[in-house]
XYZ file of C-alpha atoms in Angstrom:
661
model
C 153.520 5.186 35.947
C 151.883 8.070 37.817
C 152.650 11.536 36.562
C 153.757 13.831 39.377
C 150.955 16.293 40.061
C 151.527 20.033 40.572
C 150.486 19.500 44.196
C 153.239 16.942 44.796
C 155.735 19.233 43.079
C 154.802 21.928 45.586
C 155.069 19.551 48.527
C 157.410 16.556 48.004
C 156.207 15.013 51.296
C 153.032 14.104 49.404
C 154.854 11.764 47.018
C 153.812 8.563 48.883
C 150.181 9.682 48.534
C 150.287 10.602 44.858
C 147.962 7.732 43.908
C 145.466 8.725 46.628
C 145.494 12.307 45.376
C 144.892 11.145 41.819
C 141.945 9.024 42.963
C 140.463 12.064 44.695
C 140.666 14.002 41.475
C 139.087 11.116 39.562
C 136.253 10.861 42.123
C 135.368 14.509 41.549
C 135.358 14.061 37.771
C 133.196 10.930 38.023
C 130.730 12.550 40.437
C 130.367 15.550 38.131
C 129.643 13.230 35.191
C 127.026 11.405 37.279
C 125.341 14.661 38.260
C 125.378 16.241 34.812
C 125.037 13.023 32.805
C 127.948 14.372 30.816
C 125.695 16.797 28.985
C 126.042 20.100 30.815
C 128.026 22.163 33.275
C 127.443 21.964 37.009
C 125.810 25.378 36.937
C 123.137 24.051 34.566
C 121.992 21.341 36.981
C 122.339 23.267 40.274
C 118.833 24.681 39.971
C 116.924 23.018 42.770
C 115.860 26.419 44.101
C 114.225 27.195 40.749
C 112.307 23.914 40.635
C 111.432 23.048 44.232
C 109.549 25.273 46.643
C 106.843 27.818 45.827
C 106.969 29.665 42.499
C 104.659 32.047 40.637
C 103.568 30.961 37.177
C 101.640 32.684 34.384
C 98.402 31.113 35.592
C 98.942 30.889 39.345
C 101.333 28.998 41.594
C 103.273 25.756 41.557
C 104.818 24.091 44.592
C 107.172 21.106 44.536
C 109.001 19.157 47.214
C 111.354 16.187 47.311
C 110.220 13.637 49.896
C 110.728 10.038 48.726
C 109.676 8.516 52.073
C 106.375 10.411 52.242
C 103.038 8.718 51.544
C 101.079 11.991 51.389
C 101.843 15.720 51.595
C 99.434 18.617 52.131
C 99.998 22.338 51.772
C 98.190 24.242 54.503
C 98.233 27.695 56.080
C 96.410 31.011 56.124
C 94.665 30.154 52.840
C 93.139 26.955 54.334
C 92.495 28.461 57.771
C 95.245 26.088 58.922
C 93.133 23.054 58.124
C 94.466 20.058 56.209
C 92.183 19.810 53.208
C 92.173 17.279 50.337
C 92.149 19.998 47.676
C 95.622 21.023 48.824
C 97.159 17.559 48.584
C 100.343 17.256 46.541
C 100.609 14.589 43.855
C 103.610 12.284 43.435
C 105.282 12.928 40.079
C 108.144 10.402 40.270
C 111.719 10.366 41.544
C 110.487 11.121 45.075
C 109.088 14.486 43.944
C 105.648 15.894 44.787
C 103.764 18.758 43.158
C 100.653 20.917 43.427
C 99.391 23.697 41.145
C 97.125 26.401 42.563
C 95.080 29.217 41.020
C 96.398 32.732 41.400
C 93.727 33.817 43.902
C 94.537 31.104 46.488
C 97.827 32.558 47.708
C 98.487 36.183 48.539
C 101.741 37.876 49.412
C 102.854 37.453 53.058
C 100.490 34.542 53.717
C 101.978 31.888 56.020
C 102.072 28.205 55.132
C 103.591 24.829 55.995
C 103.577 21.243 54.843
C 101.739 18.411 56.544
C 104.054 15.470 55.869
C 102.706 11.919 56.147
C 104.961 8.850 56.151
C 104.379 5.124 56.815
C 104.423 5.365 60.591
C 103.612 8.968 61.393
C 102.933 12.528 60.295
C 103.951 16.035 61.346
C 104.311 19.601 60.160
C 107.323 20.642 58.121
C 108.718 23.818 56.566
C 109.610 23.288 52.870
C 113.277 22.447 52.422
C 113.792 24.962 49.604
C 111.691 27.786 51.040
C 113.180 31.233 50.518
C 111.297 33.080 53.251
C 110.645 32.030 56.860
C 109.218 34.148 59.676
C 108.496 33.582 63.350
C 105.274 34.528 65.109
C 105.988 36.997 67.912
C 103.523 35.444 70.350
C 103.697 31.711 69.642
C 107.367 31.701 68.510
C 106.346 29.238 65.785
C 108.228 29.373 62.481
C 106.352 29.300 59.167
C 107.185 29.658 55.503
C 105.860 32.881 54.003
C 104.644 33.718 50.522
C 107.047 36.402 49.313
C 106.591 37.719 45.796
C 107.945 41.180 45.026
C 109.328 42.991 42.020
C 112.909 41.935 41.155
C 115.488 44.072 42.954
C 116.984 46.802 40.776
C 120.744 46.398 41.212
C 122.547 49.718 40.910
C 126.225 48.912 41.450
C 128.429 46.421 39.613
C 130.152 43.784 41.701
C 133.674 44.971 42.569
C 136.780 43.323 41.239
C 138.078 40.533 43.441
C 140.677 42.000 45.827
C 144.184 40.616 45.418
C 144.453 40.555 49.208
C 141.115 40.399 51.044
C 141.054 42.538 54.176
C 137.940 41.095 55.765
C 135.582 42.703 58.249
C 133.658 39.842 59.877
C 130.228 41.128 60.855
C 126.984 39.994 62.457
C 123.980 42.071 61.416
C 121.881 41.453 64.523
C 124.478 42.569 67.043
C 125.727 45.551 65.046
C 123.566 48.147 66.810
C 124.723 50.215 69.756
C 121.295 49.697 71.285
C 120.436 46.512 73.198
C 118.324 45.076 70.395
C 118.493 42.982 67.233
C 119.660 45.275 64.466
C 118.600 45.204 60.815
C 120.056 45.039 57.313
C 118.994 48.662 56.786
C 120.596 49.917 60.011
C 123.814 48.073 59.182
C 123.809 49.646 55.735
C 123.286 53.140 57.150
C 125.542 53.055 60.216
C 128.152 50.284 59.933
C 129.022 50.231 56.221
C 130.458 53.784 56.384
C 132.651 52.721 59.323
C 133.977 49.724 57.400
C 134.715 51.908 54.389
C 136.536 54.462 56.550
C 138.618 51.732 58.188
C 139.808 50.557 54.767
C 138.581 46.959 54.721
C 137.811 45.757 51.198
C 135.672 42.731 52.071
C 132.792 42.063 54.456
C 132.005 38.575 55.717
C 128.374 38.403 56.791
C 127.510 35.883 59.498
C 124.191 34.304 60.504
C 122.380 35.085 57.240
C 120.944 31.615 56.594
C 117.827 31.186 58.741
C 118.299 29.605 62.156
C 115.673 28.988 64.859
C 117.960 29.813 67.800
C 119.428 33.316 67.597
C 122.109 32.460 70.159
C 123.637 29.857 67.837
C 125.448 32.728 66.053
C 123.795 31.421 62.894
C 125.620 28.092 62.974
C 122.504 25.916 63.518
C 120.830 26.460 60.149
C 117.279 25.279 59.526
C 116.387 26.939 56.210
C 119.348 27.125 53.873
C 117.730 29.280 51.183
C 116.071 31.822 53.497
C 117.880 34.993 54.622
C 117.122 35.556 58.283
C 113.847 37.381 58.839
C 115.177 38.849 62.098
C 117.188 41.446 60.211
C 114.615 42.450 57.591
C 113.469 41.481 54.123
C 115.461 39.795 51.339
C 115.358 43.071 49.384
C 116.913 44.920 52.323
C 119.768 42.415 52.337
C 120.181 43.007 48.606
C 120.252 46.770 49.180
C 122.974 46.337 51.812
C 125.113 44.266 49.434
C 124.411 46.704 46.579
C 125.493 49.659 48.725
C 128.687 47.875 49.769
C 129.455 47.193 46.109
C 128.977 50.888 45.399
C 131.688 51.541 47.978
C 134.018 49.080 46.225
C 133.626 46.505 49.008
C 133.141 42.806 48.266
C 130.636 40.850 50.374
C 131.075 37.158 51.138
C 128.661 34.852 52.924
C 129.656 32.772 55.935
C 127.940 29.665 54.579
C 127.049 26.606 56.631
C 127.264 23.378 54.650
C 129.004 21.425 57.396
C 125.850 20.418 59.288
C 122.174 21.268 59.834
C 120.119 21.949 62.938
C 118.492 18.758 64.219
C 115.074 20.453 64.564
C 112.450 18.575 62.582
C 109.555 21.036 62.541
C 111.759 23.947 61.390
C 114.614 22.240 59.577
C 115.451 19.278 57.367
C 116.128 16.710 60.095
C 113.915 13.620 59.431
C 112.217 15.777 56.816
C 110.075 13.107 55.163
C 109.972 10.809 58.187
C 113.315 9.265 57.322
C 116.606 10.416 58.827
C 118.601 10.019 55.640
C 117.114 12.213 52.916
C 120.013 14.680 53.129
C 121.926 13.417 56.183
C 123.606 10.203 57.270
C 121.454 7.463 58.779
C 121.641 6.717 62.503
C 124.498 7.752 64.770
C 126.705 8.650 61.827
C 124.248 11.440 61.043
C 124.485 13.005 64.490
C 127.256 15.426 65.515
C 127.558 14.735 69.240
C 129.388 17.953 70.128
C 127.375 20.355 67.977
C 124.132 18.401 68.579
C 123.242 18.716 64.915
C 122.706 16.623 61.804
C 125.608 15.659 59.513
C 125.131 15.784 55.743
C 125.717 12.674 53.651
C 127.836 14.123 50.843
C 127.684 10.824 48.960
C 123.982 11.235 48.147
C 123.111 12.982 44.874
C 120.134 14.656 46.621
C 122.473 16.251 49.169
C 125.007 17.434 46.606
C 122.260 18.865 44.400
C 120.676 20.619 47.398
C 123.952 22.214 48.513
C 125.203 23.145 45.042
C 121.855 24.783 44.309
C 122.229 26.671 47.563
C 125.554 28.131 46.427
C 124.135 29.180 43.070
C 121.121 30.762 44.767
C 123.200 33.045 47.009
C 125.605 33.997 44.204
C 122.977 34.799 41.600
C 120.026 36.141 43.566
C 121.916 38.143 46.197
C 125.132 38.947 44.270
C 127.409 37.671 47.017
C 131.037 37.749 45.925
C 132.006 34.467 47.518
C 131.861 32.246 50.545
C 133.660 31.415 53.730
C 132.835 27.731 54.260
C 132.342 27.023 57.951
C 133.384 23.773 59.635
C 135.395 22.301 56.776
C 137.481 20.193 59.168
C 134.286 18.700 60.575
C 133.162 17.871 57.036
C 136.377 16.171 55.969
C 136.780 13.683 58.826
C 134.296 11.197 60.260
C 135.508 12.051 63.774
C 135.073 15.735 62.774
C 138.671 16.431 63.817
C 137.577 16.719 67.443
C 140.498 16.609 69.864
C 142.854 15.568 67.066
C 146.351 16.908 66.490
C 147.213 16.568 62.818
C 150.865 15.593 62.999
C 151.477 13.243 60.056
C 150.444 13.011 56.420
C 148.829 9.596 56.860
C 146.007 11.319 58.753
C 144.899 12.944 55.492
C 144.639 9.631 53.626
C 143.006 7.019 55.850
C 139.592 5.536 56.622
C 138.734 8.511 58.864
C 138.629 10.842 55.847
C 135.200 11.486 54.299
C 136.160 11.370 50.630
C 132.581 12.226 49.650
C 132.888 15.513 51.557
C 136.160 16.331 49.792
C 134.508 15.547 46.456
C 131.608 17.856 47.314
C 133.937 20.718 48.291
C 135.842 20.263 45.035
C 132.620 20.465 43.019
C 131.421 23.415 45.104
C 134.509 25.407 44.171
C 134.215 24.404 40.529
C 130.541 25.401 40.422
C 131.193 28.761 42.083
C 133.794 29.605 39.436
C 131.496 28.535 36.623
C 128.959 31.063 37.889
C 131.470 33.781 38.659
C 135.110 33.247 37.569
C 136.498 35.710 40.132
C 134.521 34.325 43.088
C 136.314 34.215 46.462
C 136.207 31.005 48.523
C 137.731 30.467 51.955
C 137.930 27.216 53.943
C 137.728 27.102 57.720
C 140.054 24.129 58.078
C 142.384 23.664 61.023
C 143.718 20.279 59.901
C 145.944 21.497 57.078
C 144.416 19.111 54.530
C 146.787 19.033 51.506
C 145.417 20.812 48.458
C 142.634 22.587 50.331
C 143.657 25.970 48.927
C 144.970 24.796 45.551
C 143.255 24.928 42.128
C 140.923 22.079 41.167
C 142.450 21.803 37.711
C 145.839 21.145 39.323
C 144.604 18.452 41.675
C 143.469 20.578 44.612
C 140.140 21.072 46.368
C 139.925 24.562 44.935
C 139.645 27.139 47.721
C 141.452 30.460 47.320
C 142.386 30.615 50.995
C 142.404 28.619 54.195
C 141.657 30.302 57.516
C 144.885 30.359 59.523
C 143.154 29.363 62.742
C 146.363 28.452 64.560
C 147.454 32.098 64.724
C 144.571 33.157 66.972
C 145.159 30.067 69.122
C 148.822 31.036 69.362
C 148.042 34.535 70.602
C 145.571 33.249 73.189
C 148.094 30.702 74.439
C 150.863 33.301 74.534
C 148.796 35.786 76.537
C 147.564 33.073 78.922
C 150.771 31.185 79.581
C 153.789 33.407 78.898
C 155.164 36.416 80.675
C 156.172 39.301 78.421
C 159.822 38.474 79.133
C 159.375 35.056 77.549
C 158.023 36.226 74.190
C 160.212 34.983 71.348
C 160.265 36.970 68.103
C 161.615 34.031 66.106
C 158.650 31.982 67.239
C 156.264 34.838 66.431
C 157.647 35.091 62.901
C 157.365 31.325 62.405
C 153.787 31.144 63.707
C 152.676 34.063 61.538
C 154.141 32.548 58.351
C 153.731 28.794 58.958
C 151.522 27.347 56.220
C 151.441 24.672 53.571
C 153.650 25.564 50.562
C 150.822 25.466 48.026
C 148.273 27.594 49.845
C 147.354 31.146 50.682
C 145.798 31.846 54.058
C 143.644 34.386 55.888
C 145.379 35.470 59.080
C 143.701 36.941 62.138
C 144.630 37.744 65.717
C 141.088 37.055 66.906
C 137.667 36.521 65.375
C 134.186 36.044 66.821
C 135.276 32.757 68.467
C 137.511 34.483 70.997
C 134.739 36.901 72.002
C 132.003 34.409 72.881
C 130.761 34.098 76.466
C 133.052 31.849 78.454
C 136.134 33.240 76.718
C 137.748 36.667 76.613
C 138.618 39.084 73.858
C 142.289 39.860 73.511
C 141.965 43.327 75.058
C 139.836 42.039 77.950
C 142.353 39.291 78.608
C 145.099 41.912 78.960
C 143.244 44.717 80.768
C 140.266 42.963 82.377
C 138.237 45.002 84.893
C 140.300 48.142 84.311
C 138.490 48.505 81.000
C 135.570 49.855 83.007
C 137.320 52.744 84.739
C 140.852 53.254 83.393
C 140.481 53.777 79.644
C 140.388 57.552 79.817
C 143.248 59.303 78.018
C 143.608 61.334 81.218
C 144.097 58.252 83.418
C 147.610 56.775 83.255
C 147.674 53.085 84.057
C 150.483 50.611 83.391
C 148.133 47.659 82.838
C 146.082 49.604 80.312
C 149.188 50.989 78.609
C 150.546 47.458 78.203
C 147.254 46.160 76.807
C 146.837 49.036 74.368
C 150.433 48.713 73.123
C 150.284 44.936 72.637
C 146.842 45.126 71.025
C 148.394 47.278 68.291
C 151.575 45.214 67.904
C 149.788 41.870 67.728
C 147.454 43.113 64.999
C 150.178 44.774 62.977
C 152.521 41.769 63.029
C 149.636 39.430 62.129
C 148.566 41.602 59.204
C 151.992 42.496 57.823
C 153.161 38.864 57.866
C 150.005 37.336 56.361
C 150.359 35.371 53.140
C 147.036 36.126 51.502
C 144.598 38.183 53.520
C 143.543 39.331 56.974
C 140.366 39.233 59.062
C 139.007 41.272 61.958
C 135.749 40.748 63.842
C 133.374 43.694 64.127
C 134.372 45.968 67.002
C 137.621 44.211 67.859
C 139.510 46.882 65.920
C 138.932 49.293 68.813
C 139.178 46.693 71.563
C 135.478 46.174 72.190
C 135.159 45.342 75.896
C 133.672 42.269 77.488
C 132.225 39.255 75.700
C 129.386 38.286 73.361
C 126.376 36.753 75.056
C 123.232 36.401 72.965
C 119.777 36.704 74.532
C 118.878 33.478 76.347
C 116.954 32.304 79.359
C 120.052 32.496 81.566
C 120.495 36.254 80.997
C 116.825 37.187 80.935
C 116.801 37.272 77.110
C 118.937 40.389 77.174
C 120.779 41.865 74.175
C 123.063 43.897 76.443
C 126.108 41.807 75.527
C 125.001 41.178 71.941
C 125.605 44.682 70.591
C 128.536 46.938 69.636
C 129.382 50.024 71.677
C 130.461 52.275 68.801
C 130.352 55.279 71.142
C 133.573 54.047 72.742
C 135.411 54.259 69.423
C 133.969 57.719 68.757
C 134.911 59.240 72.131
C 138.310 60.923 71.761
C 138.667 61.002 75.535
C 138.835 57.195 75.616
C 141.727 55.030 74.489
C 139.336 52.918 72.416
C 139.346 55.760 69.907
C 143.135 55.551 69.602
C 142.945 51.829 68.876
C 140.284 52.516 66.248
C 142.457 55.127 64.523
C 145.456 52.790 64.607
C 143.475 49.980 62.975
C 142.273 52.391 60.292
C 145.755 53.694 59.520
C 147.293 50.216 59.717
C 144.907 48.872 57.072
C 145.317 51.942 54.843
C 149.104 51.754 55.194
C 149.220 48.113 54.083
C 146.972 48.927 51.127
C 148.718 52.138 50.084
C 152.205 50.610 50.050
C 151.184 47.177 48.754
C 152.910 45.475 51.652
C 151.312 42.121 50.895
C 152.318 42.102 47.230
C 155.679 40.435 47.945
C 156.967 37.876 50.433
C 158.565 39.130 53.666
C 162.344 39.089 53.977
C 163.749 38.982 57.502
C 166.188 41.805 58.279
C 166.556 41.301 62.018
C 165.426 38.554 64.382
C 166.981 39.192 67.799
C 165.296 37.141 70.515
C 167.425 38.670 73.247
C 166.355 42.206 72.372
C 162.911 40.982 71.225
C 163.328 42.954 68.013
C 161.906 41.699 64.730
C 162.324 43.507 61.417
C 161.499 42.504 57.863
C 161.251 44.082 54.427
C 158.146 43.791 52.284
C 157.610 45.479 48.932
C 160.269 48.078 49.683
C 158.915 48.923 53.138
C 160.598 48.066 56.433
C 158.486 46.867 59.359
C 160.151 46.879 62.784
C 158.844 45.573 66.116
C 160.299 45.963 69.592
C 158.336 43.538 71.763
C 160.561 44.094 74.795
C 158.434 45.036 77.831
C 161.019 47.379 79.380
C 163.965 48.056 77.087
C 164.111 50.870 74.559
C 166.988 51.042 72.105
C 168.812 54.053 70.712
C 170.467 53.798 67.293
C 169.340 50.225 66.796
C 170.933 48.760 63.663
C 168.708 47.385 60.903
C 170.556 46.233 57.793
C 168.529 46.995 54.686
C 168.634 48.302 51.136
C 170.374 51.683 50.818
C 168.156 54.728 50.573
C 166.202 57.347 52.462
C 163.235 56.274 54.577
C 160.382 57.929 56.386
C 158.190 56.526 59.129
C 154.686 56.142 57.708
C 153.192 54.412 60.755
C 154.273 54.436 64.384
C 152.276 52.593 67.026
C 153.761 55.021 69.573
C 152.060 58.032 67.980
C 149.918 59.967 70.495
C 147.024 59.735 68.029
C 147.021 56.019 68.799
C 147.359 56.535 72.563
C 151.123 56.078 72.378
C 153.719 58.267 74.060
C 155.095 60.146 71.063
C 158.705 59.138 71.663
C 159.429 58.584 67.964
C 160.034 61.488 65.607
C 157.938 60.668 62.548
C 158.804 63.888 60.696
C 162.485 63.261 59.979
C 164.042 61.370 57.093
C 166.204 58.371 58.002
C 169.292 57.890 55.827
C 171.095 54.586 55.473
C 174.832 54.573 56.029
C 177.502 52.091 54.898
C 178.794 49.699 57.556
C 181.058 46.678 57.036
C 180.077 46.369 53.402
C 176.356 46.724 54.101
C 173.915 49.573 54.446
C 172.161 50.149 57.732
C 169.489 52.243 59.382
C 169.886 53.477 62.928
C 166.505 53.693 64.647
C 165.191 54.624 68.048
C 162.938 51.756 69.141
C 160.930 52.417 72.314
C 159.679 49.338 74.162
C 156.450 47.776 72.868
C 156.558 49.854 69.683
C 156.237 49.058 66.000
C 157.275 51.179 63.009
C 156.606 50.980 59.283
C 159.097 52.842 57.076
C 158.752 53.551 53.370
C 161.238 55.043 50.959
C 161.162 58.833 51.083
C 159.735 60.669 48.078
């Protein structure tokens, strides 16, 4: 008889699939035993980055590569005048591995090199799969591996304690400059980190760090999994950025891509040794038709070892505090979840599910915690896979959080299809809090996805062309006033109703205008739309500055009063008035979403006591109208056996009240 798992106890609808869940758990245990041979922890075998690739030894250099389909491999580059010479041929050493040892004088720091890979029916250049440094020639645009040997980085700050509720600032290094250029790790450290600290976010999620040949892919077409992108600077400059963030008490997580690989063969791992199945699936199964990329075969030990080593590398060498795993839905289903509505539990336990991928994700979470017990892991999964954000030891896949992707979709749909009169506060509350019973989620109103070219940011969707000429604090405009008010309300209700944490994309806090369009042939390779106009947030004569101050005070308010430390309790849900109020950790949060109606002496039943307004979206500092008196103390009064507050609620206004000192 099967023993009911903690996961089934959390969600009784899983009872018919208890045996399938148990088999998943057993698969992970068996795969770990196969990988470790039962003799060590996962962290002891996830060392591919220490064995393969180029490494300095006491007597010179050693280079190793895994390429079981190869018949010959040559190292060539600056040191051989880019000629393929027999003295630089690698020797097969068994298990599909190849090796060459070189004297110290052959290779010098910053030399460029590649592999010449020969297989039964062809040969071509390759960049080593485990290389930790790749650069691109400015004139030829050709990518090469680079010898990079420096003194170990001197870490100055301890890694901060894992935040109980991550407030995440999603950031892209390259587009973080105000200038129309590709920015750097150092510039981000000097100019953007202080902004993030001032805003109150406790976690940074860095995008596009793993090397990618096409800048416009936003970093999601990875070629070199162990190489931090050269475009932004050196590995040591990335370390210094992370070290500085840690000194500010800010955790840094990596947006890691283990869901697919770029199909490029010369730069990446596609058909690396002449075969198409060293790390990826063979044939059509290995090709993602929508992303035009290669799909990993998570059932191969070589793939699992490669990816687990990649996690260990980023955690140990760069002191990242965790990962946001991209494309988890694509990993878990053979159809990649494309165009699928997940409406019934059977969809999580059928032949479409890639059980090898689920096993890998389970081991990935276990490995990460072996290396750092308080690591933070987040899954980008829209399917709602049971157990995704549930501990491994209790039968789950092991993530701390799942990205609540449906919330951003809800806000886009609401703004596109509903008039303000049709907004329903009961629906808003449900959408903000709808999640699986066993999991914690990361909520967000919008991320980088909503800002890409072809779509619109939330503020641009509401204000559109008037963002160019009507954002002055001296220029009254009803369209702008509506957009500014709703921008604040949408963010506050998303944050204050989140179950685990919250995310904001760089610049969206102040309503960054327009879209993101990376340099490409179609725009003349311009960075004009791949930058952040920080000057807008800093100009007190523009309403962007008010949105920036509101975001800052909103985040600090939630942190100061521990709003997320308890579950929300609904106090008022009036769809006719469009008023929503709830209590959280002793604070009262009230929203009036009505587009035209303001209410005097609106009744909110709550705990007895004295309250003060600690945040009002209508404050003039946030480009509101100042119709709410934030200086007075609000006293509850008895009414029909309850205690109530009487509040003035202007239209499109939100208030946070805390007990008076």
